[in-house]
JSON list of C-alpha atoms in Angstrom, two decimals:
[
{"chain": "A", "resi": 188, "resn": "MET", "atom": "CA", "xyz": [-4.49, 5.33, -4.99]},
{"chain": "A", "resi": 189, "resn": "ILE", "atom": "CA", "xyz": [-5.88, 5.51, -8.47]},
{"chain": "A", "resi": 190, "resn": "ASN", "atom": "CA", "xyz": [-9.59, 5.99, -9.00]},
{"chain": "A", "resi": 191, "resn": "TYR", "atom": "CA", "xyz": [-11.66, 4.17, -11.60]},
{"chain": "A", "resi": 192, "resn": "ASP", "atom": "CA", "xyz": [-11.94, 7.14, -13.98]},
{"chain": "A", "resi": 193, "resn": "GLU", "atom": "CA", "xyz": [-8.17, 7.58, -14.14]},
{"chain": "A", "resi": 194, "resn": "TYR", "atom": "CA", "xyz": [-7.69, 3.84, -14.62]},
{"chain": "A", "resi": 195, "resn": "TRP", "atom": "CA", "xyz": [-10.28, 3.82, -17.40]},
{"chain": "A", "resi": 196, "resn": "LYS", "atom": "CA", "xyz": [-8.49, 6.64, -19.24]},
{"chain": "A", "resi": 197, "resn": "ILE", "atom": "CA", "xyz": [-5.14, 4.82, -19.31]},
{"chain": "A", "resi": 198, "resn": "SER", "atom": "CA", "xyz": [-6.62, 1.46, -20.37]},
{"chain": "A", "resi": 199, "resn": "GLU", "atom": "CA", "xyz": [-7.33, 0.50, -23.95]},
{"chain": "A", "resi": 200, "resn": "PRO", "atom": "CA", "xyz": [-9.30, -2.42, -25.36]},
{"chain": "A", "resi": 201, "resn": "ALA", "atom": "CA", "xyz": [-7.32, -5.34, -26.74]},
{"chain": "A", "resi": 202, "resn": "LEU", "atom": "CA", "xyz": [-7.39, -6.06, -30.45]},
{"chain": "A", "resi": 203, "resn": "GLY", "atom": "CA", "xyz": [-10.69, -7.70, -31.38]},
{"chain": "A", "resi": 204, "resn": "GLU", "atom": "CA", "xyz": [-12.13, -7.29, -27.88]},
{"chain": "A", "resi": 205, "resn": "SER", "atom": "CA", "xyz": [-15.80, -6.40, -27.64]},
{"chain": "A", "resi": 206, "resn": "GLU", "atom": "CA", "xyz": [-16.98, -3.51, -25.51]},
{"chain": "A", "resi": 207, "resn": "LYS", "atom": "CA", "xyz": [-18.55, -5.86, -22.97]},
{"chain": "A", "resi": 208, "resn": "GLU", "atom": "CA", "xyz": [-15.37, -7.94, -22.67]},
{"chain": "A", "resi": 209, "resn": "PHE", "atom": "CA", "xyz": [-13.32, -4.76, -22.32]},
{"chain": "A", "resi": 210, "resn": "PHE", "atom": "CA", "xyz": [-15.40, -3.45, -19.44]},
{"chain": "A", "resi": 211, "resn": "LEU", "atom": "CA", "xyz": [-15.48, -6.83, -17.71]},
{"chain": "A", "resi": 212, "resn": "ARG", "atom": "CA", "xyz": [-11.70, -7.13, -18.00]},
{"chain": "A", "resi": 213, "resn": "LEU", "atom": "CA", "xyz": [-11.23, -3.53, -16.91]},
{"chain": "A", "resi": 214, "resn": "SER", "atom": "CA", "xyz": [-13.41, -4.09, -13.86]},
{"chain": "A", "resi": 215, "resn": "ALA", "atom": "CA", "xyz": [-11.57, -7.26, -12.86]},
{"chain": "A", "resi": 216, "resn": "GLU", "atom": "CA", "xyz": [-8.15, -5.64, -13.29]},
{"chain": "A", "resi": 217, "resn": "TYR", "atom": "CA", "xyz": [-9.23, -2.58, -11.32]},
{"chain": "A", "resi": 218, "resn": "LYS", "atom": "CA", "xyz": [-10.56, -4.77, -8.51]},
{"chain": "A", "resi": 219, "resn": "GLN", "atom": "CA", "xyz": [-7.22, -6.60, -8.30]},
{"chain": "A", "resi": 220, "resn": "LEU", "atom": "CA", "xyz": [-5.36, -3.29, -8.30]},
{"chain": "A", "resi": 221, "resn": "LYS", "atom": "CA", "xyz": [-7.50, -1.92, -5.46]},
{"chain": "A", "resi": 222, "resn": "LYS", "atom": "CA", "xyz": [-6.96, -5.10, -3.42]},
{"chain": "A", "resi": 223, "resn": "ALA", "atom": "CA", "xyz": [-3.19, -4.91, -3.94]},
{"chain": "A", "resi": 224, "resn": "GLU", "atom": "CA", "xyz": [-3.14, -1.23, -2.96]},
{"chain": "A", "resi": 225, "resn": "ALA", "atom": "CA", "xyz": [-5.23, -1.96, 0.14]},
{"chain": "A", "resi": 226, "resn": "ARG", "atom": "CA", "xyz": [-2.85, -4.79, 1.14]},
{"chain": "A", "resi": 227, "resn": "LYS", "atom": "CA", "xyz": [0.13, -2.49, 0.68]},
{"chain": "A", "resi": 228, "resn": "LEU", "atom": "CA", "xyz": [-1.53, 0.22, 2.76]},
{"chain": "A", "resi": 229, "resn": "ARG", "atom": "CA", "xyz": [-2.42, -2.22, 5.56]},
{"chain": "A", "resi": 230, "resn": "LYS", "atom": "CA", "xyz": [1.15, -3.54, 5.59]},
{"chain": "A", "resi": 231, "resn": "GLN", "atom": "CA", "xyz": [2.56, -0.01, 5.69]},
{"chain": "A", "resi": 232, "resn": "LEU", "atom": "CA", "xyz": [0.26, 0.89, 8.59]},
{"chain": "A", "resi": 233, "resn": "TRP", "atom": "CA", "xyz": [1.21, -2.29, 10.46]},
{"chain": "A", "resi": 234, "resn": "VAL", "atom": "CA", "xyz": [4.93, -1.61, 10.00]},
{"chain": "A", "resi": 235, "resn": "SER", "atom": "CA", "xyz": [4.59, 1.99, 11.16]},
{"chain": "A", "resi": 236, "resn": "ARG", "atom": "CA", "xyz": [2.66, 0.92, 14.26]},
{"chain": "A", "resi": 237, "resn": "LEU", "atom": "CA", "xyz": [5.22, -1.79, 15.00]},
{"chain": "A", "resi": 238, "resn": "SER", "atom": "CA", "xyz": [8.11, 0.65, 14.65]},
{"chain": "A", "resi": 239, "resn": "ALA", "atom": "CA", "xyz": [6.33, 3.13, 16.94]},
{"chain": "A", "resi": 240, "resn": "VAL", "atom": "CA", "xyz": [5.91, 0.43, 19.60]},
{"chain": "A", "resi": 241, "resn": "SER", "atom": "CA", "xyz": [9.49, -0.75, 19.20]},
{"chain": "A", "resi": 242, "resn": "LYS", "atom": "CA", "xyz": [10.76, 2.75, 20.00]},
{"chain": "A", "resi": 243, "resn": "PHE", "atom": "CA", "xyz": [9.36, 2.35, 23.51]},
{"chain": "A", "resi": 244, "resn": "LEU", "atom": "CA", "xyz": [11.10, -1.00, 23.97]},
{"chain": "A", "resi": 245, "resn": "VAL", "atom": "CA", "xyz": [14.58, 0.12, 22.95]},
{"chain": "A", "resi": 246, "resn": "VAL", "atom": "CA", "xyz": [16.69, 1.14, 25.93]},
{"chain": "A", "resi": 247, "resn": "GLU", "atom": "CA", "xyz": [19.72, 3.27, 25.23]},
{"chain": "A", "resi": 248, "resn": "PRO", "atom": "CA", "xyz": [22.04, 3.81, 28.18]},
{"chain": "A", "resi": 249, "resn": "ASN", "atom": "CA", "xyz": [23.16, 7.34, 28.93]},
{"chain": "A", "resi": 250, "resn": "LEU", "atom": "CA", "xyz": [26.92, 7.10, 28.39]},
{"chain": "A", "resi": 251, "resn": "ARG", "atom": "CA", "xyz": [27.52, 10.81, 29.01]},
{"chain": "A", "resi": 252, "resn": "SER", "atom": "CA", "xyz": [26.49, 10.59, 32.63]},
{"chain": "A", "resi": 253, "resn": "THR", "atom": "CA", "xyz": [29.16, 12.00, 34.97]},
{"chain": "A", "resi": 254, "resn": "LYS", "atom": "CA", "xyz": [27.83, 10.19, 38.01]},
{"chain": "A", "resi": 255, "resn": "SER", "atom": "CA", "xyz": [29.54, 6.97, 38.99]},
{"chain": "A", "resi": 256, "resn": "ALA", "atom": "CA", "xyz": [27.63, 4.10, 40.50]}
]
């Protein structure tokens, strides 16, 4: 995840944009970016937990067994 200082360094003000407008826009964009990253992280965590639980539910028969029923 990117921190605010790194995001600030890669962002530039738009042509004719005042300093106040730049920082307001930068703050809003950064907030949206953090929300999107948090959503992605929550989804990734949910998928990993679901796959861990599904491993317990999958039953694979032992086909190499030499015993007959």
